[in-house]
mmCIF file of C-alpha atoms in Angstrom:
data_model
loop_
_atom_site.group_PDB
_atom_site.id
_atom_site.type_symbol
_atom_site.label_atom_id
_atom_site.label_comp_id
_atom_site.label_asym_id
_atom_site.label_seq_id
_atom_site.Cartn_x
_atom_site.Cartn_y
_atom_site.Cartn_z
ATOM 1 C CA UNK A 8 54.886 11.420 -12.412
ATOM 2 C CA UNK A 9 56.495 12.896 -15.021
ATOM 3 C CA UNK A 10 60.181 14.679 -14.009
ATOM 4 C CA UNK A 11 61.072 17.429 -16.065
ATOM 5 C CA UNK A 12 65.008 18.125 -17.098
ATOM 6 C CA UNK A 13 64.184 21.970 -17.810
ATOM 7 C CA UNK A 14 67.283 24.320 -17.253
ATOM 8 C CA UNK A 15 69.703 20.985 -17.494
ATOM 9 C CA UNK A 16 71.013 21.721 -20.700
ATOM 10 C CA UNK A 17 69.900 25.079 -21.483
ATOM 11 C CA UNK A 18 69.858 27.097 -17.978
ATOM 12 C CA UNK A 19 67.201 29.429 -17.000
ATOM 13 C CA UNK A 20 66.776 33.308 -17.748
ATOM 14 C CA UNK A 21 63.897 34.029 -15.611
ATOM 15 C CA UNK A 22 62.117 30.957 -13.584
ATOM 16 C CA UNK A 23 63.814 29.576 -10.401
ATOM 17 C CA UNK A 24 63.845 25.564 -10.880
ATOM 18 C CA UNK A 25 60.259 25.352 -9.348
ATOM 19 C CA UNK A 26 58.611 27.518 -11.407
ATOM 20 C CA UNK A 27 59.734 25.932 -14.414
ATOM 21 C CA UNK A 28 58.826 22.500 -12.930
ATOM 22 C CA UNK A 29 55.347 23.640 -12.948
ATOM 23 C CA UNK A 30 55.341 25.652 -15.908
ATOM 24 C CA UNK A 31 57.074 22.053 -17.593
ATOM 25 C CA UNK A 32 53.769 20.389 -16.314
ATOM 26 C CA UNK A 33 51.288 22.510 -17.422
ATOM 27 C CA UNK A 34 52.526 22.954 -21.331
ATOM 28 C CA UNK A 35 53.067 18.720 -21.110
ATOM 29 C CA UNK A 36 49.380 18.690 -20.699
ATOM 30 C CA UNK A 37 48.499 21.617 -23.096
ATOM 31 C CA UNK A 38 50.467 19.618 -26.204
ATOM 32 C CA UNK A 39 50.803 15.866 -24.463
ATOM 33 C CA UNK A 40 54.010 13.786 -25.756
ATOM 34 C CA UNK A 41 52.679 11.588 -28.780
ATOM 35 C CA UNK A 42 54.345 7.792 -28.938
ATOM 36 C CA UNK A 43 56.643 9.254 -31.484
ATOM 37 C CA UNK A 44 57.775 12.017 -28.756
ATOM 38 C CA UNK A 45 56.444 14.935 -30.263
ATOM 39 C CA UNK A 46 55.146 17.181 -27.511
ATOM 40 C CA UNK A 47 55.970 20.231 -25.856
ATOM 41 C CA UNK A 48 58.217 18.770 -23.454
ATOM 42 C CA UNK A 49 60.617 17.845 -26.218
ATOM 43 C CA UNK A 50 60.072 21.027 -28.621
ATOM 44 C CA UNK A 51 61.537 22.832 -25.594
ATOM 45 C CA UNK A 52 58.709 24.960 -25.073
ATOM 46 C CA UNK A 53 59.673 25.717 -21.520
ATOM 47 C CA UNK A 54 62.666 27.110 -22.536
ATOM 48 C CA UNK A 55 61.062 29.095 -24.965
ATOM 49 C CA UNK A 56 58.192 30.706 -22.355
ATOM 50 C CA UNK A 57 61.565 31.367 -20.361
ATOM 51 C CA UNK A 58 63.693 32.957 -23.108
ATOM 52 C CA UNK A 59 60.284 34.953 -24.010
ATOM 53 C CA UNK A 60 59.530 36.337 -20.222
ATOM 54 C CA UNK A 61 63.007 37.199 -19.627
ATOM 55 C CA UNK A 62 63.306 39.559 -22.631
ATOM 56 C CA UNK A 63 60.087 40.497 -24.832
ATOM 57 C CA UNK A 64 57.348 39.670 -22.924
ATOM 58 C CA UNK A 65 58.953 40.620 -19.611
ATOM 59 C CA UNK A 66 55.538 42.536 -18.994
ATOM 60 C CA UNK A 67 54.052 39.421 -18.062
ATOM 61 C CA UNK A 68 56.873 38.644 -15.434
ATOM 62 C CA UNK A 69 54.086 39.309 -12.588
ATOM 63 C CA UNK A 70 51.263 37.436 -13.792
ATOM 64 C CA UNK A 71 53.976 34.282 -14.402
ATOM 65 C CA UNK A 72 55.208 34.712 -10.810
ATOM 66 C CA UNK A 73 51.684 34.795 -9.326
ATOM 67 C CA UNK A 74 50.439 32.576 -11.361
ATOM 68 C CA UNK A 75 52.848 29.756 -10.952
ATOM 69 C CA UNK A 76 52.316 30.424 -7.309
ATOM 70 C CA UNK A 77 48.847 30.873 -6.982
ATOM 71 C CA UNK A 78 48.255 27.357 -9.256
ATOM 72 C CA UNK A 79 50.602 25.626 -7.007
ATOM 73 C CA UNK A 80 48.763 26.864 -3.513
ATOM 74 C CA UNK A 81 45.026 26.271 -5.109
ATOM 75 C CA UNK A 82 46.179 22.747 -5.917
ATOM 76 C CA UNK A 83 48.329 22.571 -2.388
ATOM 77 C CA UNK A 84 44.944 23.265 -0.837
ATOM 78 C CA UNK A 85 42.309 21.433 -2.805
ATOM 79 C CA UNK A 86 44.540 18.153 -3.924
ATOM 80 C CA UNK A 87 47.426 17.912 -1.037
ATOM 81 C CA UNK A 88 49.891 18.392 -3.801
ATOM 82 C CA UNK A 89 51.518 21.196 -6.061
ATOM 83 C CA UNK A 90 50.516 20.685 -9.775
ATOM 84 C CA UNK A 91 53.968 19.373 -10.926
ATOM 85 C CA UNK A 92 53.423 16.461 -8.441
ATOM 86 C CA UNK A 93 49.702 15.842 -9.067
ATOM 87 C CA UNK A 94 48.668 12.297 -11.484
ATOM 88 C CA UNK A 95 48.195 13.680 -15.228
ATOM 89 C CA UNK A 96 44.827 12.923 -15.101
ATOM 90 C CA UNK A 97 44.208 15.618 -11.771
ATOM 91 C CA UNK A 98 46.467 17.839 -13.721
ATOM 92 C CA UNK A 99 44.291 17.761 -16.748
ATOM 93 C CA UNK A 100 41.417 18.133 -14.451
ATOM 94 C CA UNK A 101 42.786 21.402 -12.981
ATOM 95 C CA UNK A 102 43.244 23.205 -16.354
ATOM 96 C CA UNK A 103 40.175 21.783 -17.829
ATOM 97 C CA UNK A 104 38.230 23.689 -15.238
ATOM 98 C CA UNK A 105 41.005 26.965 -15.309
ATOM 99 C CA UNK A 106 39.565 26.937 -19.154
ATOM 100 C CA UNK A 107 35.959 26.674 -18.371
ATOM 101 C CA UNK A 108 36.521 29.649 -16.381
ATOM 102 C CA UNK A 109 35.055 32.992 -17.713
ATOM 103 C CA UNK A 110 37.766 35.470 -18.240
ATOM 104 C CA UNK A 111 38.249 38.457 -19.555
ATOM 105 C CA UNK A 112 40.893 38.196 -22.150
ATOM 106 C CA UNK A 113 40.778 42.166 -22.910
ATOM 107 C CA UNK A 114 42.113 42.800 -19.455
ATOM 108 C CA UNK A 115 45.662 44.406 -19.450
ATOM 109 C CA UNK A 116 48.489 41.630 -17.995
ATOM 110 C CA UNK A 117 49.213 44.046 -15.090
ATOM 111 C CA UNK A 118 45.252 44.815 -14.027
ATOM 112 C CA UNK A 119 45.092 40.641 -13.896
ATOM 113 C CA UNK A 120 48.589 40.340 -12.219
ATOM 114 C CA UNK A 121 46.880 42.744 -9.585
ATOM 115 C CA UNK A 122 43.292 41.475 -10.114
ATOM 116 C CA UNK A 123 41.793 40.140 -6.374
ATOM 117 C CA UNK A 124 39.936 37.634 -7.927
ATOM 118 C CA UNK A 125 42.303 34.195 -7.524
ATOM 119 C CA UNK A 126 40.416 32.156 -10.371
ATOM 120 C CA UNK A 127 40.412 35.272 -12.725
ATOM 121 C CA UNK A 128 43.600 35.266 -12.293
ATOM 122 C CA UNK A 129 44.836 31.695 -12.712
ATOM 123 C CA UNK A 130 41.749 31.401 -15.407
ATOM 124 C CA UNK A 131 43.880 34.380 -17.366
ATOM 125 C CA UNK A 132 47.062 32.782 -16.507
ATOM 126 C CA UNK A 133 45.955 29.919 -17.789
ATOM 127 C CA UNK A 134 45.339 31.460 -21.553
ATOM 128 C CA UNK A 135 48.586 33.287 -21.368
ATOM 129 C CA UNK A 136 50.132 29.735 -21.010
ATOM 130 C CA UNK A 137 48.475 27.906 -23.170
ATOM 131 C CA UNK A 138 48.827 30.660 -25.806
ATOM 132 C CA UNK A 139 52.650 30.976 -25.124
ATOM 133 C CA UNK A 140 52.846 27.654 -25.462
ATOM 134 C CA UNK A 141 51.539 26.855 -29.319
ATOM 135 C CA UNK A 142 53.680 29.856 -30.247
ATOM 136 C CA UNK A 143 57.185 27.660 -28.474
ATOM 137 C CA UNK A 144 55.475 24.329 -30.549
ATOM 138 C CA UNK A 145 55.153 25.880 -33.169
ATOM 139 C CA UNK A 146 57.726 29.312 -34.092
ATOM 140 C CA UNK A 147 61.002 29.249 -35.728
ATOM 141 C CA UNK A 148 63.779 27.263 -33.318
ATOM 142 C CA UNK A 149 65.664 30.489 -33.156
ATOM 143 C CA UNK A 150 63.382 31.634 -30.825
ATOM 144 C CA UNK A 151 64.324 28.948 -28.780
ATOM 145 C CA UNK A 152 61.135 26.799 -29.164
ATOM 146 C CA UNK A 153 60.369 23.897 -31.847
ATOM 147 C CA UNK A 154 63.651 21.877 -30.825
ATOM 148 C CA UNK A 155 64.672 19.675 -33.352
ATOM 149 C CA UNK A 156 61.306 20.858 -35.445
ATOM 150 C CA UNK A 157 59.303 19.140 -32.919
ATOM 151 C CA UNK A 158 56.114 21.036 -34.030
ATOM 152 C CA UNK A 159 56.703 21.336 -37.315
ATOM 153 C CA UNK A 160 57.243 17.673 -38.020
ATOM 154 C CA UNK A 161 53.859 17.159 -35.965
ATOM 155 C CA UNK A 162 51.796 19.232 -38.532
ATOM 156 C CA UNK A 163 53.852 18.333 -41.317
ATOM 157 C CA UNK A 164 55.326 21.809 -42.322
ATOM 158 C CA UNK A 165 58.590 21.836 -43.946
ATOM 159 C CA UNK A 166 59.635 24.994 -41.889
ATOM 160 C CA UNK A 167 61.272 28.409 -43.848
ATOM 161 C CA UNK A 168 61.495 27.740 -47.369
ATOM 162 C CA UNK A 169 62.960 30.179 -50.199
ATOM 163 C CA UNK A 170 59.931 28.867 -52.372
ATOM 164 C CA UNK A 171 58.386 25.550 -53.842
ATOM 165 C CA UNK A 172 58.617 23.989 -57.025
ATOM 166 C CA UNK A 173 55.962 23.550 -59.211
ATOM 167 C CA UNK A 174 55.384 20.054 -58.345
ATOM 168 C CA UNK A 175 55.057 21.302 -54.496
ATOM 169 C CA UNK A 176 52.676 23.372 -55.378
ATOM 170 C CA UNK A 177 49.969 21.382 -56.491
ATOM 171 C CA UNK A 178 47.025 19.796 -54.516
ATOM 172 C CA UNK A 179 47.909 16.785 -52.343
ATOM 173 C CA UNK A 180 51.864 16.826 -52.713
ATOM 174 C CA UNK A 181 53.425 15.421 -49.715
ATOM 175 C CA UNK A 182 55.566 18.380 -47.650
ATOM 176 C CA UNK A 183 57.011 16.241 -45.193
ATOM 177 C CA UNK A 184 59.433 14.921 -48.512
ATOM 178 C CA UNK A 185 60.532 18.373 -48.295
ATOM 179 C CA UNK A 186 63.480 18.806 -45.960
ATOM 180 C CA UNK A 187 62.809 20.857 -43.250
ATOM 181 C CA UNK A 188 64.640 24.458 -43.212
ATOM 182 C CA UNK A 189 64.664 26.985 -39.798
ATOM 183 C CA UNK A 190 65.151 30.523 -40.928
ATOM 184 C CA UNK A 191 69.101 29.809 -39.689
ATOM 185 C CA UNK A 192 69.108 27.212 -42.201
ATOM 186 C CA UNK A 193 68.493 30.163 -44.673
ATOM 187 C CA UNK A 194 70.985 32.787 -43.437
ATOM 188 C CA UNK A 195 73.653 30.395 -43.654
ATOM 189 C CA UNK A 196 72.857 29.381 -47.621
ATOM 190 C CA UNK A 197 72.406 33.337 -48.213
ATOM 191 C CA UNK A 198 75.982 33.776 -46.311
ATOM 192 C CA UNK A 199 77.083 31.320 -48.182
ATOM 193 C CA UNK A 200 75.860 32.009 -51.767
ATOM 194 C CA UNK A 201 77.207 35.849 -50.632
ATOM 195 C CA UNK A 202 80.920 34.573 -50.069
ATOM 196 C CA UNK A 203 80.635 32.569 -53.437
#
């Protein structure tokens, strides 16, 4: 079993320490660590899902809550564990049917949150998840995902860029040569070049 060190370094804005256990499980299996230890676990996507429901998507605050819950009881009940504690392979299992699941994806956060239908529910959850957690792979580390260009180094993008040369413009040129920039990385040259 995997133990997760979310909210060690970073603290938590939203999820109690349980919540974000689970949560830390089910994006871990959404984007599994590779041998080179790019996954979601260490782009920090939990923190970014946190950072996210605490201030812009707080709308989805309910449908976290109850989700987290709800996943944790249905597994509780059908497996004898939560999901954070079940093997990866029951874990994947879970979500893999929580996908299969027909869902309406049109349906408002707070009609689902409310929704009496448990697999709707976790089945929306789910794709709320999953969705939140390519965008912490994958954004700009000052949102608080992509630690250390986690994602980015996965897919081979060389991150916010003022432009490209010719040369890295043309078919098959090799973008992980180019150094990889976060929009940060730009303010501070454009502060800098400013105070030139």
């Amino acid at each position: 079993m995997d133990k997760t060190r979310v909210g060690d370094a970073e603290g938590l804005m939203f999820f109690n320490m349980d919540e974000a256990r689970a949560l830390d499980a089910m994006t871990a299996r959404i984007v599994p660590s590779e041998p080179d230890g790019l996954g979601a676990r260490e782009a920090g996507v939990v923190a970014y899902i946190d950072r996210s429901v605490a201030g812009y998507f707080r709308d989805l605050q309910g449908i976290y809550r109850v989700g987290l819950q709800q996943l944790d009881d249905s597994c509780r009940a059908g497996r004898g564990r939560i999901f954070a504690d079940l093997l990866t392979a029951d874990q994947d299992d879970v979500l893999a049917s929580l996908d299969r699941a027909d869902t309406d994806l049109t349906m408002p956060a707070q009609a689902a949150a409310n929704a009496d239908g448990r697999d709707d529910l976790l089945a929306r959850f789910f794709a709320i998840v999953r969705e939140h957690t390519i965008q912490g792979m994958f954004c700009d580390p000052i949102y608080g995902g992509n630690r250390n260009f986690t994602g980015w180094k996965l897919i081979g993008f060389p991150g916010a860029q003022w432009g490209y040369s010719a040369d890295q413009m043309q078919e098959g040129f090799d973008a992980t040569t180019i150094p990889i920039l976060s929009l940060s990385d730009l303010q501070r040259t454009r502060t800098g070049s400013s105070n030139d």
